[in-house]
Amino acid sequence: MNTLTLLPFIVLIAAMFLMTRSAKKKQQQAANMRNEMQPGSGVRTIGGMYATVKEVNEDTVLLDAGPGVDLLFAKNAIGAVLTDDEYNRIVHGIEHDLKSDADVVPDDASSLTESDAPADAAAASDDKAVDLGKKDADEEPAEAAEAKTDEEPKKTDGDSDAK
């Protein structure tokens, strides 16, 4: 057999090997993450529910989803173990890592339009109003535009062919 005919098969086998290797690596990382769960850590299930780990067993996890709500899940149903800051940010809306010198986005847009200068100074400026209308190079003269507006629309009796 010619080596050129075997080349596609070799490439296909190599691609399958690489894909299964990366999938096994991801599965191993997920298993390690689930085995390192401890009571008190925040988790997200594969269904998207956020809860706190209450108890970890061999194949199951007891989750505290709220006051008086304890749920039993399989370990495989845990999608991610979250850090304390991330869990508090998502569930409780608490931000711990805000920097005081960082720009803060205001809740309303009114503070964005305020300026330090008095309002009279802005009104007294000699800036001309900017016309944002579309201008064409072959614009009609003003007289022709006025003539068009003075014309009255034609009245029909309803028997015309145009629809």
Short mmCIF file of N, CA and C in Angstrom, two decimals:
data_model
loop_
_atom_site.label_atom_id
_atom_site.label_comp_id
_atom_site.label_asym_id
_atom_site.label_seq_id
_atom_site.Cartn_x
_atom_site.Cartn_y
_atom_site.Cartn_z
N MET A 1 0.83 -1.19 0.00
CA MET A 1 0.00 0.00 0.00
C MET A 1 0.87 1.24 0.00
N ASN A 2 0.33 2.25 -0.56
CA ASN A 2 1.03 3.51 -0.64
C ASN A 2 0.87 4.28 0.69
N THR A 3 1.94 4.95 1.13
CA THR A 3 1.87 5.71 2.39
C THR A 3 0.95 6.92 2.27
N LEU A 4 0.75 7.40 1.06
CA LEU A 4 -0.14 8.53 0.85
C LEU A 4 -1.59 8.16 1.12
N THR A 5 -1.96 6.93 0.87
CA THR A 5 -3.33 6.49 1.14
C THR A 5 -3.55 6.25 2.63
N LEU A 6 -2.50 5.93 3.37
CA LEU A 6 -2.62 5.71 4.81
C LEU A 6 -2.59 7.01 5.61
N LEU A 7 -2.13 8.09 5.02
CA LEU A 7 -1.99 9.36 5.73
C LEU A 7 -3.31 9.88 6.31
N PRO A 8 -4.44 9.86 5.60
CA PRO A 8 -5.69 10.34 6.22
C PRO A 8 -6.10 9.52 7.44
N PHE A 9 -5.87 8.21 7.39
CA PHE A 9 -6.22 7.36 8.53
C PHE A 9 -5.34 7.68 9.74
N ILE A 10 -4.08 7.93 9.50
CA ILE A 10 -3.15 8.26 10.58
C ILE A 10 -3.54 9.60 11.22
N VAL A 11 -3.89 10.57 10.39
CA VAL A 11 -4.31 11.88 10.91
C VAL A 11 -5.60 11.74 11.72
N LEU A 12 -6.54 10.95 11.26
CA LEU A 12 -7.80 10.73 11.95
C LEU A 12 -7.58 10.07 13.31
N ILE A 13 -6.73 9.07 13.37
CA ILE A 13 -6.44 8.39 14.63
C ILE A 13 -5.74 9.33 15.61
N ALA A 14 -4.83 10.15 15.11
CA ALA A 14 -4.13 11.10 15.97
C ALA A 14 -5.10 12.15 16.52
N ALA A 15 -6.03 12.64 15.72
CA ALA A 15 -7.02 13.62 16.17
C ALA A 15 -7.93 13.01 17.23
N MET A 16 -8.35 11.77 17.04
CA MET A 16 -9.19 11.10 18.04
C MET A 16 -8.42 10.92 19.35
N PHE A 17 -7.18 10.59 19.28
CA PHE A 17 -6.35 10.42 20.48
C PHE A 17 -6.25 11.74 21.25
N LEU A 18 -6.00 12.84 20.53
CA LEU A 18 -5.86 14.13 21.20
C LEU A 18 -7.18 14.59 21.83
N MET A 19 -8.29 14.34 21.15
CA MET A 19 -9.59 14.74 21.70
C MET A 19 -9.94 13.95 22.96
N THR A 20 -9.71 12.65 22.95
CA THR A 20 -10.02 11.85 24.13
C THR A 20 -9.08 12.19 25.28
N ARG A 21 -7.84 12.54 24.98
CA ARG A 21 -6.89 12.91 26.02
C ARG A 21 -7.32 14.19 26.72
N SER A 22 -7.77 15.20 25.95
CA SER A 22 -8.20 16.45 26.57
C SER A 22 -9.50 16.25 27.34
N ALA A 23 -10.40 15.40 26.86
CA ALA A 23 -11.64 15.12 27.58
C ALA A 23 -11.36 14.42 28.90
N LYS A 24 -10.41 13.48 28.90
CA LYS A 24 -10.05 12.79 30.13
C LYS A 24 -9.43 13.76 31.13
N LYS A 25 -8.66 14.72 30.63
CA LYS A 25 -8.03 15.70 31.51
C LYS A 25 -9.09 16.57 32.17
N LYS A 26 -10.10 16.98 31.41
CA LYS A 26 -11.18 17.80 31.96
C LYS A 26 -11.99 17.01 32.98
N GLN A 27 -12.26 15.75 32.71
CA GLN A 27 -12.99 14.91 33.65
C GLN A 27 -12.20 14.73 34.95
N GLN A 28 -10.90 14.59 34.85
CA GLN A 28 -10.06 14.43 36.04
C GLN A 28 -10.06 15.71 36.87
N GLN A 29 -10.00 16.87 36.22
CA GLN A 29 -10.04 18.14 36.94
C GLN A 29 -11.38 18.32 37.66
N ALA A 30 -12.48 17.95 37.00
CA ALA A 30 -13.80 18.06 37.62
C ALA A 30 -13.92 17.11 38.81
N ALA A 31 -13.39 15.92 38.69
CA ALA A 31 -13.44 14.96 39.81
C ALA A 31 -12.61 15.48 40.99
N ASN A 32 -11.45 16.06 40.72
CA ASN A 32 -10.63 16.61 41.80
C ASN A 32 -11.35 17.78 42.48
N MET A 33 -12.00 18.61 41.70
CA MET A 33 -12.74 19.73 42.26
C MET A 33 -13.86 19.24 43.17
N ARG A 34 -14.57 18.22 42.75
CA ARG A 34 -15.67 17.68 43.56
C ARG A 34 -15.15 16.99 44.82
N ASN A 35 -13.99 16.36 44.74
CA ASN A 35 -13.44 15.68 45.92
C ASN A 35 -12.88 16.67 46.93
N GLU A 36 -12.52 17.88 46.50
CA GLU A 36 -11.97 18.88 47.40
C GLU A 36 -13.03 19.76 48.04
N MET A 37 -14.31 19.47 47.79
CA MET A 37 -15.40 20.24 48.41
C MET A 37 -15.37 20.04 49.91
N GLN A 38 -15.65 21.11 50.64
CA GLN A 38 -15.70 21.05 52.09
C GLN A 38 -16.99 21.72 52.56
N PRO A 39 -17.50 21.33 53.71
CA PRO A 39 -18.69 22.01 54.23
C PRO A 39 -18.42 23.51 54.41
N GLY A 40 -19.38 24.32 53.99
CA GLY A 40 -19.26 25.77 54.10
C GLY A 40 -18.88 26.45 52.80
N SER A 41 -18.44 25.69 51.81
CA SER A 41 -18.05 26.31 50.54
C SER A 41 -19.29 26.48 49.65
N GLY A 42 -19.28 27.51 48.83
CA GLY A 42 -20.39 27.77 47.91
C GLY A 42 -20.20 27.01 46.62
N VAL A 43 -21.29 26.49 46.08
CA VAL A 43 -21.22 25.70 44.85
C VAL A 43 -22.33 26.14 43.90
N ARG A 44 -22.14 25.80 42.61
CA ARG A 44 -23.17 25.97 41.59
C ARG A 44 -23.43 24.59 41.00
N THR A 45 -24.69 24.19 40.95
CA THR A 45 -25.01 22.89 40.39
C THR A 45 -25.03 22.99 38.87
N ILE A 46 -25.10 21.84 38.20
CA ILE A 46 -25.15 21.86 36.74
C ILE A 46 -26.47 22.43 36.25
N GLY A 47 -27.47 22.51 37.13
CA GLY A 47 -28.75 23.12 36.79
C GLY A 47 -28.76 24.61 37.00
N GLY A 48 -27.69 25.18 37.59
CA GLY A 48 -27.60 26.61 37.78
C GLY A 48 -28.03 27.09 39.16
N MET A 49 -28.24 26.20 40.11
CA MET A 49 -28.64 26.60 41.46
C MET A 49 -27.40 26.85 42.31
N TYR A 50 -27.42 27.93 43.08
CA TYR A 50 -26.32 28.26 43.98
C TYR A 50 -26.71 27.85 45.40
N ALA A 51 -25.79 27.21 46.09
CA ALA A 51 -26.06 26.76 47.45
C ALA A 51 -24.75 26.62 48.21
N THR A 52 -24.87 26.36 49.52
CA THR A 52 -23.72 26.16 50.38
C THR A 52 -23.65 24.69 50.76
N VAL A 53 -22.45 24.13 50.73
CA VAL A 53 -22.27 22.72 51.08
C VAL A 53 -22.44 22.57 52.59
N LYS A 54 -23.32 21.64 52.96
CA LYS A 54 -23.56 21.38 54.38
C LYS A 54 -22.84 20.11 54.83
N GLU A 55 -22.85 19.11 53.94
CA GLU A 55 -22.25 17.82 54.30
C GLU A 55 -21.80 17.12 53.02
N VAL A 56 -20.62 16.49 53.06
CA VAL A 56 -20.09 15.78 51.90
C VAL A 56 -19.99 14.30 52.25
N ASN A 57 -20.61 13.45 51.44
CA ASN A 57 -20.53 12.01 51.61
C ASN A 57 -19.75 11.42 50.44
N GLU A 58 -19.71 10.11 50.34
CA GLU A 58 -18.92 9.47 49.29
C GLU A 58 -19.44 9.80 47.89
N ASP A 59 -20.74 9.66 47.66
CA ASP A 59 -21.31 9.91 46.34
C ASP A 59 -22.32 11.05 46.32
N THR A 60 -22.67 11.58 47.49
CA THR A 60 -23.69 12.62 47.56
C THR A 60 -23.19 13.84 48.32
N VAL A 61 -23.92 14.94 48.14
CA VAL A 61 -23.61 16.19 48.82
C VAL A 61 -24.92 16.77 49.34
N LEU A 62 -24.93 17.18 50.60
CA LEU A 62 -26.10 17.83 51.18
C LEU A 62 -25.87 19.33 51.09
N LEU A 63 -26.78 20.02 50.39
CA LEU A 63 -26.64 21.45 50.14
C LEU A 63 -27.69 22.23 50.91
N ASP A 64 -27.29 23.40 51.41
CA ASP A 64 -28.18 24.31 52.09
C ASP A 64 -28.54 25.40 51.09
N ALA A 65 -29.78 25.35 50.55
CA ALA A 65 -30.20 26.29 49.52
C ALA A 65 -30.88 27.52 50.10
N GLY A 66 -31.17 27.53 51.36
CA GLY A 66 -31.83 28.66 52.01
C GLY A 66 -32.21 28.25 53.41
N PRO A 67 -32.84 29.15 54.15
CA PRO A 67 -33.23 28.81 55.52
C PRO A 67 -34.23 27.65 55.54
N GLY A 68 -33.82 26.55 56.13
CA GLY A 68 -34.68 25.38 56.25
C GLY A 68 -34.80 24.55 54.99
N VAL A 69 -33.99 24.82 53.97
CA VAL A 69 -34.07 24.07 52.72
C VAL A 69 -32.76 23.32 52.51
N ASP A 70 -32.79 22.02 52.79
CA ASP A 70 -31.62 21.17 52.57
C ASP A 70 -31.92 20.23 51.41
N LEU A 71 -30.99 20.16 50.47
CA LEU A 71 -31.19 19.35 49.27
C LEU A 71 -30.06 18.35 49.15
N LEU A 72 -30.39 17.13 48.75
CA LEU A 72 -29.40 16.08 48.56
C LEU A 72 -29.12 15.94 47.06
N PHE A 73 -27.87 16.14 46.67
CA PHE A 73 -27.46 16.05 45.27
C PHE A 73 -26.37 14.99 45.12
N ALA A 74 -26.28 14.43 43.92
CA ALA A 74 -25.15 13.56 43.59
C ALA A 74 -23.93 14.45 43.39
N LYS A 75 -22.75 13.94 43.71
CA LYS A 75 -21.53 14.74 43.53
C LYS A 75 -21.34 15.16 42.08
N ASN A 76 -21.77 14.31 41.16
CA ASN A 76 -21.63 14.63 39.73
C ASN A 76 -22.49 15.81 39.31
N ALA A 77 -23.48 16.19 40.13
CA ALA A 77 -24.36 17.30 39.79
C ALA A 77 -23.78 18.65 40.19
N ILE A 78 -22.60 18.66 40.81
CA ILE A 78 -21.96 19.91 41.17
C ILE A 78 -21.16 20.40 39.98
N GLY A 79 -21.51 21.56 39.47
CA GLY A 79 -20.85 22.11 38.28
C GLY A 79 -19.59 22.86 38.61
N ALA A 80 -19.57 23.58 39.73
CA ALA A 80 -18.39 24.37 40.09
C ALA A 80 -18.39 24.65 41.58
N VAL A 81 -17.20 24.64 42.16
CA VAL A 81 -17.01 25.07 43.53
C VAL A 81 -16.49 26.50 43.44
N LEU A 82 -17.20 27.42 44.09
CA LEU A 82 -16.91 28.84 43.97
C LEU A 82 -16.08 29.34 45.15
N THR A 83 -15.30 30.39 44.90
CA THR A 83 -14.59 31.03 46.00
C THR A 83 -15.60 31.80 46.84
N ASP A 84 -15.22 32.15 48.06
CA ASP A 84 -16.13 32.86 48.95
C ASP A 84 -16.54 34.21 48.36
N ASP A 85 -15.58 34.94 47.79
CA ASP A 85 -15.90 36.25 47.20
C ASP A 85 -16.86 36.12 46.03
N GLU A 86 -16.62 35.13 45.18
CA GLU A 86 -17.48 34.94 44.02
C GLU A 86 -18.89 34.52 44.44
N TYR A 87 -18.99 33.64 45.42
CA TYR A 87 -20.29 33.18 45.92
C TYR A 87 -21.07 34.35 46.53
N ASN A 88 -20.41 35.16 47.36
CA ASN A 88 -21.08 36.31 47.98
C ASN A 88 -21.49 37.35 46.95
N ARG A 89 -20.67 37.54 45.92
CA ARG A 89 -21.00 38.50 44.87
C ARG A 89 -22.24 38.05 44.11
N ILE A 90 -22.34 36.77 43.79
CA ILE A 90 -23.45 36.27 42.99
C ILE A 90 -24.73 36.14 43.82
N VAL A 91 -24.62 35.53 44.99
CA VAL A 91 -25.82 35.22 45.78
C VAL A 91 -26.30 36.42 46.58
N HIS A 92 -25.38 37.11 47.25
CA HIS A 92 -25.77 38.19 48.15
C HIS A 92 -25.56 39.58 47.57
N GLY A 93 -24.86 39.68 46.45
CA GLY A 93 -24.60 40.97 45.83
C GLY A 93 -23.56 41.78 46.58
N ILE A 94 -22.68 41.13 47.32
CA ILE A 94 -21.67 41.82 48.12
C ILE A 94 -20.37 41.86 47.32
N GLU A 95 -19.81 43.06 47.18
CA GLU A 95 -18.53 43.26 46.49
C GLU A 95 -17.47 43.55 47.53
N HIS A 96 -16.48 42.67 47.67
CA HIS A 96 -15.40 42.88 48.63
C HIS A 96 -14.19 43.53 48.01
N ASP A 97 -13.99 43.36 46.73
CA ASP A 97 -12.76 43.80 46.11
C ASP A 97 -12.94 45.08 45.30
N LEU A 98 -13.78 46.01 45.79
CA LEU A 98 -13.91 47.30 45.12
C LEU A 98 -12.74 48.17 45.52
N LYS A 99 -12.15 48.85 44.56
CA LYS A 99 -11.04 49.75 44.85
C LYS A 99 -11.60 51.15 45.02
N SER A 100 -11.12 51.87 46.00
CA SER A 100 -11.65 53.20 46.29
C SER A 100 -11.29 54.20 45.21
N ASP A 101 -10.15 54.01 44.53
CA ASP A 101 -9.75 54.97 43.51
C ASP A 101 -10.32 54.63 42.13
N ALA A 102 -11.05 53.55 42.01
CA ALA A 102 -11.61 53.15 40.71
C ALA A 102 -12.83 54.01 40.39
N ASP A 103 -13.08 54.22 39.11
CA ASP A 103 -14.25 54.97 38.70
C ASP A 103 -15.50 54.15 38.99
N VAL A 104 -16.50 54.79 39.56
CA VAL A 104 -17.73 54.12 39.90
C VAL A 104 -18.80 54.60 38.94
N VAL A 105 -19.55 53.67 38.39
CA VAL A 105 -20.62 54.01 37.46
C VAL A 105 -21.83 54.45 38.28
N PRO A 106 -22.39 55.64 37.99
CA PRO A 106 -23.53 56.12 38.77
C PRO A 106 -24.79 55.35 38.44
N ASP A 107 -25.76 55.39 39.38
CA ASP A 107 -27.02 54.69 39.18
C ASP A 107 -27.92 55.39 38.18
N ASP A 108 -27.80 56.73 38.07
CA ASP A 108 -28.63 57.46 37.15
C ASP A 108 -27.77 58.33 36.23
N ALA A 109 -28.33 58.71 35.11
CA ALA A 109 -27.57 59.46 34.11
C ALA A 109 -27.51 60.94 34.42
N SER A 110 -28.28 61.43 35.39
CA SER A 110 -28.30 62.87 35.65
C SER A 110 -26.95 63.37 36.15
N SER A 111 -26.23 62.55 36.88
CA SER A 111 -24.94 63.00 37.38
C SER A 111 -23.89 63.05 36.27
N LEU A 112 -24.15 62.39 35.14
CA LEU A 112 -23.20 62.43 34.04
C LEU A 112 -23.29 63.74 33.27
N THR A 113 -24.46 64.40 33.31
CA THR A 113 -24.63 65.63 32.56
C THR A 113 -24.28 66.86 33.37
N GLU A 114 -24.13 66.72 34.67
CA GLU A 114 -23.77 67.86 35.50
C GLU A 114 -22.33 68.25 35.24
N SER A 115 -22.07 69.57 35.30
CA SER A 115 -20.70 70.02 35.13
C SER A 115 -20.33 70.91 36.31
N ASP A 116 -19.04 71.18 36.46
CA ASP A 116 -18.57 72.01 37.56
C ASP A 116 -18.85 73.47 37.30
N ALA A 117 -18.96 73.90 36.03
CA ALA A 117 -19.21 75.30 35.70
C ALA A 117 -20.69 75.62 35.92
N PRO A 118 -21.01 76.87 36.25
CA PRO A 118 -22.42 77.22 36.44
C PRO A 118 -23.20 77.11 35.14
N ALA A 119 -24.51 76.95 35.27
CA ALA A 119 -25.35 76.75 34.09
C ALA A 119 -25.40 78.01 33.24
N ASP A 120 -25.28 79.21 33.84
CA ASP A 120 -25.32 80.46 33.08
C ASP A 120 -24.15 80.56 32.12
N ALA A 121 -23.00 80.06 32.53
CA ALA A 121 -21.82 80.12 31.67
C ALA A 121 -22.01 79.25 30.43
N ALA A 122 -22.68 78.12 30.59
CA ALA A 122 -22.92 77.25 29.44
C ALA A 122 -23.91 77.88 28.49
N ALA A 123 -24.91 78.60 29.04
CA ALA A 123 -25.92 79.22 28.19
C ALA A 123 -25.35 80.45 27.48
N ALA A 124 -24.38 81.12 28.10
CA ALA A 124 -23.84 82.34 27.52
C ALA A 124 -22.77 82.08 26.47
N SER A 125 -22.41 80.85 26.25
CA SER A 125 -21.36 80.56 25.27
C SER A 125 -21.87 80.89 23.87
N ASP A 126 -20.96 81.28 22.99
CA ASP A 126 -21.31 81.71 21.64
C ASP A 126 -21.29 80.58 20.62
N ASP A 127 -21.39 79.33 21.08
CA ASP A 127 -21.37 78.20 20.16
C ASP A 127 -22.66 78.19 19.36
N LYS A 128 -22.53 77.95 18.04
CA LYS A 128 -23.70 77.85 17.19
C LYS A 128 -24.28 76.45 17.31
N ALA A 129 -25.55 76.35 17.09
CA ALA A 129 -26.20 75.04 17.12
C ALA A 129 -25.70 74.21 15.96
N VAL A 130 -25.45 72.96 16.22
CA VAL A 130 -24.93 72.07 15.20
C VAL A 130 -26.10 71.39 14.52
N ASP A 131 -26.15 71.47 13.18
CA ASP A 131 -27.20 70.81 12.41
C ASP A 131 -26.73 69.40 12.09
N LEU A 132 -27.44 68.43 12.66
CA LEU A 132 -27.05 67.04 12.46
C LEU A 132 -27.82 66.39 11.32
N GLY A 133 -28.58 67.17 10.56
CA GLY A 133 -29.34 66.63 9.44
C GLY A 133 -28.43 66.20 8.31
N LYS A 134 -28.92 65.30 7.50
CA LYS A 134 -28.12 64.79 6.39
C LYS A 134 -28.08 65.82 5.27
N LYS A 135 -26.92 66.12 4.78
CA LYS A 135 -26.72 67.09 3.70
C LYS A 135 -26.27 66.34 2.45
N ASP A 136 -26.98 66.57 1.34
CA ASP A 136 -26.58 65.98 0.07
C ASP A 136 -25.86 67.02 -0.76
N ALA A 137 -24.98 66.59 -1.61
CA ALA A 137 -24.23 67.50 -2.46
C ALA A 137 -25.14 68.16 -3.50
N ASP A 138 -26.14 67.43 -3.95
CA ASP A 138 -27.03 67.98 -4.97
C ASP A 138 -28.35 68.42 -4.31
N GLU A 139 -28.22 69.26 -3.29
CA GLU A 139 -29.37 69.72 -2.53
C GLU A 139 -30.16 70.73 -3.37
N GLU A 140 -31.49 70.69 -3.28
CA GLU A 140 -32.33 71.60 -4.03
C GLU A 140 -32.25 72.99 -3.42
N PRO A 141 -32.39 74.03 -4.22
CA PRO A 141 -32.42 75.38 -3.67
C PRO A 141 -33.64 75.58 -2.79
N ALA A 142 -33.57 76.56 -1.90
CA ALA A 142 -34.64 76.81 -0.94
C ALA A 142 -35.94 77.19 -1.63
N GLU A 143 -35.87 77.91 -2.78
CA GLU A 143 -37.06 78.35 -3.48
C GLU A 143 -37.85 77.15 -4.02
N ALA A 144 -37.15 76.16 -4.54
CA ALA A 144 -37.81 74.98 -5.08
C ALA A 144 -38.49 74.19 -3.96
N ALA A 145 -37.85 74.13 -2.78
CA ALA A 145 -38.43 73.41 -1.65
C ALA A 145 -39.69 74.10 -1.18
N GLU A 146 -39.71 75.47 -1.18
CA GLU A 146 -40.89 76.20 -0.76
C GLU A 146 -42.03 75.99 -1.76
N ALA A 147 -41.71 75.92 -3.03
CA ALA A 147 -42.73 75.74 -4.05
C ALA A 147 -43.42 74.39 -3.89
N LYS A 148 -42.64 73.36 -3.51
CA LYS A 148 -43.22 72.03 -3.32
C LYS A 148 -44.17 72.01 -2.14
N THR A 149 -43.84 72.72 -1.07
CA THR A 149 -44.70 72.71 0.11
C THR A 149 -45.98 73.49 -0.13
N ASP A 150 -45.98 74.48 -1.07
CA ASP A 150 -47.16 75.28 -1.34
C ASP A 150 -48.18 74.54 -2.19
N GLU A 151 -47.75 73.53 -2.93
CA GLU A 151 -48.67 72.78 -3.77
C GLU A 151 -49.64 72.00 -2.90
N GLU A 152 -50.87 71.97 -3.35
CA GLU A 152 -51.87 71.19 -2.63
C GLU A 152 -51.89 69.78 -3.22
N PRO A 153 -52.17 68.80 -2.38
CA PRO A 153 -52.25 67.45 -2.94
C PRO A 153 -53.46 67.32 -3.86
N LYS A 154 -53.31 66.51 -4.90
CA LYS A 154 -54.39 66.33 -5.86
C LYS A 154 -55.47 65.45 -5.24
N LYS A 155 -56.72 65.87 -5.47
CA LYS A 155 -57.85 65.10 -4.94
C LYS A 155 -58.38 64.21 -6.05
N THR A 156 -58.73 63.02 -5.68
CA THR A 156 -59.29 62.08 -6.66
C THR A 156 -60.66 61.66 -6.21
N ASP A 157 -61.41 61.14 -7.12
CA ASP A 157 -62.77 60.71 -6.79
C ASP A 157 -62.81 59.23 -6.43
N GLY A 158 -61.64 58.59 -6.37
CA GLY A 158 -61.57 57.19 -5.99
C GLY A 158 -61.64 56.23 -7.14
N ASP A 159 -61.78 56.72 -8.38
CA ASP A 159 -61.87 55.82 -9.53
C ASP A 159 -60.55 55.69 -10.25
N SER A 160 -59.46 56.02 -9.66
CA SER A 160 -58.18 55.96 -10.36
C SER A 160 -57.67 54.52 -10.40
N ASP A 161 -56.82 54.25 -11.39
CA ASP A 161 -56.27 52.91 -11.55
C ASP A 161 -55.14 52.64 -10.58
N ALA A 162 -54.45 53.66 -10.11
CA ALA A 162 -53.30 53.47 -9.22
C ALA A 162 -53.78 53.08 -7.84
N LYS A 163 -53.11 52.14 -7.27
CA LYS A 163 -53.48 51.67 -5.92
C LYS A 163 -52.28 51.73 -5.02
#
